[in-house]
Short mmCIF file of C-alpha atoms in Angstrom, two decimals:
data_model
loop_
_atom_site.label_atom_id
_atom_site.label_comp_id
_atom_site.label_asym_id
_atom_site.label_seq_id
_atom_site.Cartn_x
_atom_site.Cartn_y
_atom_site.Cartn_z
CA MET J 1 14.13 -11.74 -16.82
CA ARG J 2 14.36 -13.44 -20.24
CA ARG J 3 17.91 -13.95 -21.83
CA THR J 4 18.31 -12.58 -25.23
CA THR J 5 21.32 -11.58 -27.20
CA THR J 6 20.92 -8.06 -26.13
CA LEU J 7 20.67 -8.87 -22.43
CA ARG J 8 21.12 -5.82 -20.51
CA THR J 9 23.71 -5.73 -17.76
CA GLY J 10 23.84 -4.97 -14.19
CA LEU J 11 21.00 -5.39 -11.73
CA SER J 12 19.00 -2.45 -12.96
CA ALA J 13 18.85 -4.02 -16.52
CA LEU J 14 17.33 -7.06 -14.78
CA LEU J 15 14.29 -4.89 -13.44
CA LEU J 16 12.99 -2.94 -16.62
CA LEU J 17 9.92 -4.75 -15.82
CA GLY J 18 9.07 -2.72 -12.82
CA THR J 19 9.54 -3.70 -9.15
CA TRP J 20 10.66 -6.99 -7.95
CA ALA J 21 11.77 -9.01 -4.73
CA THR J 22 13.10 -12.58 -4.28
CA ALA J 23 15.62 -15.13 -2.67
CA GLY J 24 14.85 -16.76 0.72
CA ALA J 25 11.42 -18.05 1.30
CA LEU J 26 9.14 -16.64 4.01
CA PRO J 27 5.86 -18.28 5.05
CA ALA J 28 2.86 -16.49 3.38
CA ALA J 29 2.10 -13.24 4.83
CA ALA J 30 5.16 -13.30 6.78
CA ASP J 31 5.40 -10.44 9.29
CA THR J 32 9.17 -10.26 9.63
CA PRO J 33 10.79 -7.24 11.27
CA PRO J 34 13.65 -5.53 9.71
CA ARG J 35 17.30 -6.87 10.68
CA SER J 36 18.63 -4.82 13.21
CA THR J 37 22.36 -5.38 11.54
CA GLU J 38 21.18 -4.02 8.32
CA ALA J 39 21.49 -0.31 7.23
CA PRO J 40 17.69 1.02 7.30
CA ALA J 41 17.88 2.23 3.47
CA SER J 42 20.14 3.00 0.68
CA PRO J 43 21.49 6.54 0.34
CA ALA J 44 19.32 7.48 -2.51
CA LEU J 45 16.23 6.11 -0.83
CA LEU J 46 17.20 8.62 2.16
CA SER J 47 17.33 11.24 -0.58
CA ALA J 48 14.17 10.49 -2.02
CA MET J 49 12.54 10.99 1.40
CA GLU J 50 14.65 14.13 1.66
CA ARG J 51 12.70 15.18 -1.52
CA ASP J 52 9.27 14.33 -0.84
CA LEU J 53 9.02 14.57 2.95
CA GLY J 54 11.26 17.75 3.29
CA LEU J 55 13.62 15.84 5.66
CA THR J 56 17.45 16.19 6.28
CA ARG J 57 19.38 13.03 5.67
CA ASP J 58 20.11 12.74 9.46
CA GLU J 59 16.04 12.92 10.03
CA ALA J 60 15.46 10.81 7.35
CA THR J 61 17.92 8.12 8.86
CA ALA J 62 16.29 8.72 12.32
CA ARG J 63 12.72 8.27 11.20
CA LEU J 64 13.55 5.10 9.54
CA ALA J 65 14.98 3.62 12.70
CA ALA J 66 12.03 5.02 14.73
CA GLU J 67 9.37 3.47 12.39
CA LYS J 68 11.30 0.19 12.92
CA THR J 69 10.74 0.55 16.50
CA ALA J 70 7.35 1.51 16.15
CA THR J 71 6.53 -1.46 14.06
CA ALA J 72 7.96 -3.88 16.59
CA VAL J 73 6.19 -2.26 19.30
CA ALA J 74 2.61 -2.32 17.54
CA HIS J 75 1.97 -5.74 18.23
CA LYS J 76 2.93 -5.78 21.86
CA ALA J 77 0.79 -2.72 22.64
CA ARG J 78 -2.23 -4.20 20.95
CA ASN J 79 -1.90 -7.24 23.09
CA ALA J 80 -1.34 -5.17 26.28
CA ALA J 81 -4.26 -3.18 25.66
CA GLY J 82 -6.70 -6.06 25.02
CA SER J 83 -10.36 -5.27 24.52
CA ALA J 84 -9.71 -1.53 25.34
CA TYR J 85 -7.60 -1.38 22.18
CA GLY J 86 -8.62 1.77 19.91
CA GLY J 87 -6.08 1.55 17.26
CA SER J 88 -2.70 2.95 16.86
CA TRP J 89 -0.58 5.45 14.70
CA TYR J 90 3.15 6.51 14.58
CA ASP J 91 3.69 10.10 15.42
CA ALA J 92 6.54 11.73 13.49
CA GLY J 93 6.93 14.62 15.92
CA SER J 94 7.49 12.43 18.93
CA GLY J 95 9.10 9.34 16.98
CA LYS J 96 6.84 7.07 18.81
CA LEU J 97 3.69 4.92 18.40
CA THR J 98 0.71 6.37 19.96
CA VAL J 99 -1.99 3.80 21.37
CA ALA J 100 -5.59 4.63 21.73
CA VAL J 101 -7.36 2.75 24.77
CA THR J 102 -10.92 3.06 26.26
CA ARG J 103 -10.16 2.24 29.80
CA ALA J 104 -7.38 4.11 31.87
CA ALA J 105 -6.74 1.00 33.65
CA HIS J 106 -4.85 -0.50 30.65
CA ALA J 107 -2.65 2.60 30.30
CA ASP J 108 0.26 1.40 32.30
CA ALA J 109 0.68 -1.92 30.58
CA VAL J 110 0.68 -0.33 27.14
CA ARG J 111 3.19 2.30 28.34
CA ALA J 112 5.49 -0.47 29.17
CA THR J 113 5.54 -1.67 25.68
CA GLY J 114 7.35 1.68 24.70
CA ALA J 115 4.05 3.26 23.27
CA THR J 116 2.52 6.55 24.42
CA VAL J 117 -1.35 6.34 25.30
CA ARG J 118 -4.34 8.46 24.54
CA LEU J 119 -7.63 7.59 26.12
CA VAL J 120 -10.82 7.52 23.79
CA ARG J 121 -14.51 6.64 23.75
CA PHE J 122 -14.58 3.94 21.04
CA SER J 123 -12.69 0.72 20.92
CA ALA J 124 -11.30 -0.49 17.56
CA ARG J 125 -13.86 -3.20 17.74
CA GLN J 126 -16.77 -0.82 17.76
CA LEU J 127 -15.26 1.45 14.99
CA ASP J 128 -14.48 -1.62 12.92
CA ALA J 129 -18.27 -2.84 13.19
CA ALA J 130 -19.40 0.70 12.10
CA LYS J 131 -17.21 0.66 9.08
CA LYS J 132 -18.54 -2.99 8.23
CA ASN J 133 -22.19 -1.59 8.33
CA ILE J 134 -21.21 1.20 6.04
CA ASP J 135 -19.43 -1.23 3.79
CA ALA J 136 -23.01 -2.87 3.27
CA LEU J 137 -24.26 0.35 1.82
CA SER J 138 -24.44 1.24 -1.89
CA ALA J 139 -22.32 4.39 -2.28
CA PRO J 140 -22.87 6.84 -4.94
CA ALA J 141 -19.99 8.23 -7.01
CA GLY J 142 -19.66 11.44 -4.97
CA VAL J 143 -18.34 9.49 -2.06
CA GLY J 144 -14.69 8.52 -2.41
CA SER J 145 -13.73 6.26 0.36
CA TRP J 146 -14.08 5.54 4.20
CA HIS J 147 -11.91 4.28 6.90
CA VAL J 148 -11.52 3.90 10.70
CA ASP J 149 -9.43 6.76 11.87
CA PRO J 150 -8.01 5.81 15.35
CA LYS J 151 -6.63 9.47 16.02
CA ALA J 152 -9.89 10.91 15.21
CA ASN J 153 -11.73 7.83 16.95
CA LYS J 154 -14.25 7.73 14.13
CA VAL J 155 -14.93 6.37 10.80
CA VAL J 156 -13.97 9.14 8.21
CA VAL J 157 -15.92 9.33 5.09
CA ASP J 158 -14.48 11.24 2.22
CA VAL J 159 -16.73 13.01 0.05
CA VAL J 160 -15.81 14.59 -3.34
CA ALA J 161 -16.06 18.31 -2.78
CA ALA J 162 -18.06 19.03 -5.82
CA HIS J 163 -20.82 16.44 -4.82
CA ARG J 164 -20.86 17.29 -0.98
CA ASP J 165 -24.41 18.76 -1.55
CA ASP J 166 -25.61 16.11 -3.70
CA ASN J 167 -29.16 14.26 -2.83
CA ASP J 168 -27.64 10.71 -3.04
CA VAL J 169 -24.41 11.49 -1.21
CA ARG J 170 -26.81 13.40 1.73
CA ALA J 171 -28.76 10.33 1.79
CA PHE J 172 -25.53 8.12 2.12
CA LEU J 173 -24.09 10.03 5.01
CA SER J 174 -27.49 9.85 6.83
CA ARG J 175 -27.55 6.30 6.79
CA ALA J 176 -23.64 5.88 7.55
CA ARG J 177 -24.20 8.19 10.72
CA LYS J 178 -26.75 5.69 11.90
CA ALA J 179 -24.00 2.94 11.75
CA GLY J 180 -21.76 4.62 14.35
CA PRO J 181 -19.44 7.61 15.04
CA VAL J 182 -18.87 9.42 11.82
CA THR J 183 -17.07 12.31 10.55
CA VAL J 184 -17.06 13.86 6.90
CA ARG J 185 -14.10 15.13 5.17
CA GLU J 186 -13.79 16.83 1.91
CA THR J 187 -11.45 15.23 -1.18
CA PRO J 188 -10.75 17.19 -4.44
CA ALA J 189 -11.48 14.25 -6.71
CA ALA J 190 -12.96 10.96 -6.97
CA PRO J 191 -10.38 7.91 -6.91
CA ARG J 192 -9.47 5.84 -10.02
CA THR J 193 -7.10 3.17 -10.95
CA PHE J 194 -3.76 3.65 -12.54
CA ALA J 195 -3.65 1.29 -15.34
CA ALA J 196 -2.82 2.82 -18.63
CA GLY J 197 -2.73 2.22 -22.52
CA THR J 198 0.13 0.60 -24.11
CA VAL J 199 3.20 2.46 -24.08
CA GLY J 200 6.36 1.33 -25.72
CA GLY J 201 9.55 0.15 -23.44
CA ASP J 202 7.67 -0.10 -20.22
CA PRO J 203 7.30 -2.89 -17.81
CA TYR J 204 4.43 -5.37 -18.50
CA TYR J 205 1.43 -5.56 -20.87
CA THR J 206 -1.54 -7.47 -20.91
CA GLY J 207 -3.95 -6.74 -24.11
CA ASN J 208 -3.86 -2.81 -24.28
CA VAL J 209 -3.11 -2.23 -20.76
CA ARG J 210 0.19 -1.24 -19.13
CA CYS J 211 0.90 -2.02 -15.44
CA SER J 212 3.81 -2.47 -13.05
CA ILE J 213 4.95 -5.30 -11.10
CA GLY J 214 4.72 -5.28 -7.37
CA PHE J 215 6.66 -8.09 -5.66
CA SER J 216 8.29 -11.50 -6.49
CA VAL J 217 6.88 -14.47 -4.98
CA HIS J 218 8.25 -18.10 -5.53
CA GLY J 219 6.85 -18.90 -9.10
CA GLY J 220 6.08 -15.20 -10.17
CA PHE J 221 5.02 -11.92 -9.12
CA VAL J 222 1.90 -10.00 -7.31
CA THR J 223 0.47 -7.00 -8.82
CA ALA J 224 -3.03 -5.25 -8.90
CA GLY J 225 -6.07 -7.30 -9.82
CA HIS J 226 -7.64 -4.50 -12.42
CA CYS J 227 -4.58 -4.97 -14.51
CA GLY J 228 -5.72 -8.31 -15.86
CA SER J 229 -8.23 -11.42 -15.78
CA PRO J 230 -7.31 -14.77 -14.69
CA SER J 231 -5.57 -16.64 -17.63
CA ALA J 232 -4.56 -13.43 -19.40
CA ALA J 233 -1.31 -13.45 -20.98
CA VAL J 234 1.52 -10.97 -19.75
CA TYR J 235 4.25 -9.75 -21.90
CA GLY J 236 7.42 -7.84 -20.63
CA TRP J 237 9.19 -4.72 -21.48
CA ASP J 238 10.67 -6.55 -24.78
CA ARG J 239 7.21 -7.83 -25.61
CA SER J 240 8.38 -11.43 -24.96
CA TYR J 241 5.92 -13.95 -23.23
CA ILE J 242 6.27 -13.82 -19.45
CA GLY J 243 3.36 -16.03 -18.10
CA ASN J 244 -0.36 -15.70 -17.35
CA PHE J 245 -2.41 -14.32 -14.49
CA GLN J 246 -2.96 -17.14 -12.25
CA GLY J 247 -5.63 -15.53 -9.90
CA SER J 248 -7.01 -11.88 -10.12
CA SER J 249 -9.83 -9.92 -7.96
CA PHE J 250 -11.37 -6.55 -8.83
CA PRO J 251 -13.46 -4.85 -7.53
CA GLY J 252 -13.93 -6.35 -3.95
CA ASN J 253 -10.24 -6.56 -3.70
CA ASP J 254 -7.47 -5.58 -6.24
CA TYR J 255 -4.98 -7.87 -6.37
CA ALA J 256 -3.62 -10.77 -8.57
CA TRP J 257 -0.53 -12.82 -9.30
CA VAL J 258 1.19 -13.76 -12.51
CA ASN J 259 3.58 -16.84 -12.94
CA VAL J 260 6.82 -16.05 -14.38
CA GLY J 261 8.56 -18.61 -16.91
CA SER J 262 9.73 -18.86 -20.52
CA GLY J 263 13.38 -17.61 -19.41
CA TRP J 264 12.13 -14.97 -17.09
CA TRP J 265 13.37 -15.03 -13.59
CA THR J 266 12.80 -12.68 -10.59
CA VAL J 267 15.18 -10.81 -8.44
CA PRO J 268 15.15 -9.53 -4.64
CA VAL J 269 14.73 -5.62 -5.21
CA VAL J 270 12.29 -2.87 -6.00
CA LEU J 271 13.47 -0.87 -9.01
CA GLY J 272 15.09 2.47 -8.43
CA TRP J 273 14.75 3.47 -12.06
CA GLY J 274 18.24 5.20 -12.06
CA THR J 275 16.78 7.64 -9.66
CA VAL J 276 17.60 5.75 -6.69
CA PRO J 277 19.58 2.42 -6.37
CA ASP J 278 17.48 -0.70 -6.53
CA GLN J 279 16.12 -1.27 -2.97
CA LEU J 280 16.44 -4.83 -1.29
CA VAL J 281 13.48 -6.35 0.12
CA ARG J 282 13.75 -8.02 3.38
CA GLY J 283 10.45 -8.75 4.52
CA SER J 284 6.64 -7.65 4.92
CA ALA J 285 6.36 -5.86 8.45
CA GLU J 286 3.24 -3.71 8.05
CA ALA J 287 4.35 -0.05 8.64
CA PRO J 288 1.86 1.85 11.20
CA VAL J 289 -0.34 4.80 10.33
CA GLY J 290 1.89 7.98 10.07
CA ALA J 291 4.94 5.92 8.90
CA SER J 292 7.26 6.83 5.73
CA VAL J 293 6.53 4.81 2.70
CA CYS J 294 7.76 4.98 -0.85
CA ARG J 295 6.39 3.73 -4.21
CA SER J 296 7.87 2.41 -7.34
CA GLY J 297 6.09 2.30 -10.58
CA SER J 298 6.82 2.23 -14.46
CA THR J 299 5.27 5.92 -15.31
CA THR J 300 6.53 8.09 -12.35
CA HIS J 301 9.05 5.95 -10.93
CA TRP J 302 10.18 6.56 -7.22
CA HIS J 303 8.16 8.71 -4.72
CA CYS J 304 7.73 8.77 -1.04
CA GLY J 305 5.12 9.92 1.45
CA THR J 306 3.33 8.75 4.49
CA VAL J 307 0.60 6.21 5.55
CA LEU J 308 -2.56 7.86 5.96
CA ALA J 309 -5.16 5.22 6.80
CA LYS J 310 -5.58 1.50 6.74
CA ASN J 311 -8.66 -0.77 6.13
CA GLU J 312 -10.25 2.00 3.99
CA THR J 313 -12.88 1.08 1.45
CA VAL J 314 -12.38 2.87 -1.84
CA ASN J 315 -15.26 3.54 -3.96
CA TYR J 316 -13.94 3.15 -7.53
CA SER J 317 -16.36 3.75 -10.60
CA GLN J 318 -16.10 0.00 -11.15
CA GLY J 319 -17.05 -0.92 -7.68
CA ALA J 320 -15.81 -0.53 -4.10
CA VAL J 321 -12.56 -2.12 -3.03
CA HIS J 322 -12.05 -3.18 0.83
CA GLN J 323 -9.09 -3.16 3.30
CA MET J 324 -6.93 -0.86 1.29
CA THR J 325 -4.20 1.51 2.79
CA LYS J 326 -4.09 5.19 1.80
CA THR J 327 -0.98 7.10 1.41
CA SER J 328 -0.02 10.61 0.51
CA VAL J 329 2.37 9.18 -2.34
CA CYS J 330 1.45 10.44 -5.70
CA ALA J 331 0.97 8.13 -8.68
CA GLU J 332 -0.33 8.18 -12.43
CA PRO J 333 -1.63 5.65 -15.06
CA GLY J 334 0.74 2.84 -15.76
CA ASP J 335 1.92 2.75 -11.99
CA SER J 336 -0.89 0.24 -11.14
CA GLY J 337 0.44 -2.90 -9.38
CA GLY J 338 3.91 -1.25 -8.57
CA SER J 339 5.35 -1.73 -5.26
CA PHE J 340 4.96 0.19 -2.05
CA ILE J 341 8.07 -0.28 0.36
CA SER J 342 8.67 1.19 3.91
CA GLY J 343 12.54 0.78 4.63
CA ASP J 344 13.19 -2.44 3.36
CA GLN J 345 9.87 -3.93 4.08
CA ALA J 346 7.22 -4.83 1.42
CA GLN J 347 3.96 -3.13 2.08
CA GLY J 348 1.40 -3.54 -0.81
CA VAL J 349 0.79 -3.10 -4.68
CA THR J 350 -0.55 0.09 -6.06
CA SER J 351 -4.30 0.31 -6.84
CA GLY J 352 -5.36 3.77 -7.49
CA GLY J 353 -6.01 7.36 -6.25
CA TRP J 354 -6.39 10.84 -7.18
CA GLY J 355 -4.04 13.65 -8.50
CA ASN J 356 -0.67 13.27 -10.07
CA CYS J 357 2.98 13.65 -9.40
CA GLY J 358 2.98 17.12 -10.57
CA SER J 359 0.34 18.55 -8.35
CA GLY J 360 0.29 15.94 -5.61
CA GLY J 361 -2.59 13.64 -4.72
CA GLU J 362 -3.42 10.42 -2.49
CA THR J 363 -2.88 6.81 -3.44
CA TRP J 364 -4.22 3.38 -2.25
CA HIS J 365 -2.33 -0.02 -2.17
CA GLN J 366 -3.67 -3.50 -1.56
CA PRO J 367 -1.75 -4.65 1.45
CA VAL J 368 1.02 -7.38 0.25
CA ASN J 369 0.39 -9.79 3.22
CA GLU J 370 -3.26 -9.87 2.32
CA ILE J 371 -2.36 -11.10 -1.15
CA LEU J 372 -0.06 -13.65 -0.01
CA ASN J 373 -2.36 -15.26 2.12
CA ARG J 374 -5.15 -15.43 -0.41
CA TYR J 375 -3.15 -17.03 -2.89
CA GLY J 376 -0.90 -19.19 -0.68
CA LEU J 377 2.40 -17.47 -2.05
CA ARG J 378 5.63 -17.00 -0.51
CA LEU J 379 7.48 -13.59 -0.73
CA HIS J 380 10.93 -13.63 -2.09
CA THR J 381 13.44 -11.70 0.10
CA ALA J 382 17.05 -10.81 0.11
#
């Protein structure tokens, strides 16, 4: 943060830009598991989970611990399943990771890792191939998104309810079904990005757009690509110059990174906005489908939900964006670029969604490890 004569005191004052992380270098896209000796979350983060997920304090604590175990099991279980792997998801009821396999002969090896097993028809490789073929189609505005759902063992296509019977939507679905196993679900609204016009006193600005900072990296921070184009200047909450977009991609992807200088610096936390204490970031181990996740942004601050899907293609009006993660967390304009975190592990930067934090909705994030790999960046951790 830039030093001024009116420099705010305390860690939260350093975080009026949005969401940050720093200290202790990790390799790009490091998939570091949470440290077993650390507390799973701050008391206020647990309070946010109680509010948004309807949990008691003990239930929230137990869930975070179970999700850490599931994250550690996921890689081992996938290796054990081999070519029979059909995907996996966290089951909040049992507190375990469920792994789909196409051949019963692999079940015992997967169970030995600590996961439960479900027999399915299609492998993850087959489902991914079907989704890739659908990605090559031109989707009309009435199609919101599509992703592989390991629990359904199909590619799920979300269609805006009001456009279900449109001729172009019907034609798209007909072509999609030829690509592989497809099921159709309705969504109440089309996805949109969450950038916003300039509002005084909020995190960062570029042109007439306000967005939120995601996570600190060595030399800057990562955020959403639709917030600014390469070389665009970025200004902080006090309108002083921070740096420039060093790389940006949208649509196709929705990620970017900004260099930090001119007296500004980065710190190893996600901003709690006074609602919860600022949360330390200790790595970027990817949470499984079904796990809890929280989001910090400059408009709606701190909200929690669950991971609904991964590797989803989102059909924005500006064009399709691939490899997104869908969550049940709400968001609103200005939250774009802000951080998604599960426990103390960075997950991604806010891209867009539908709905709001009054009536609810769904939000997608661009996975942070993909951004780190794309630009050769190193995440800052506590």
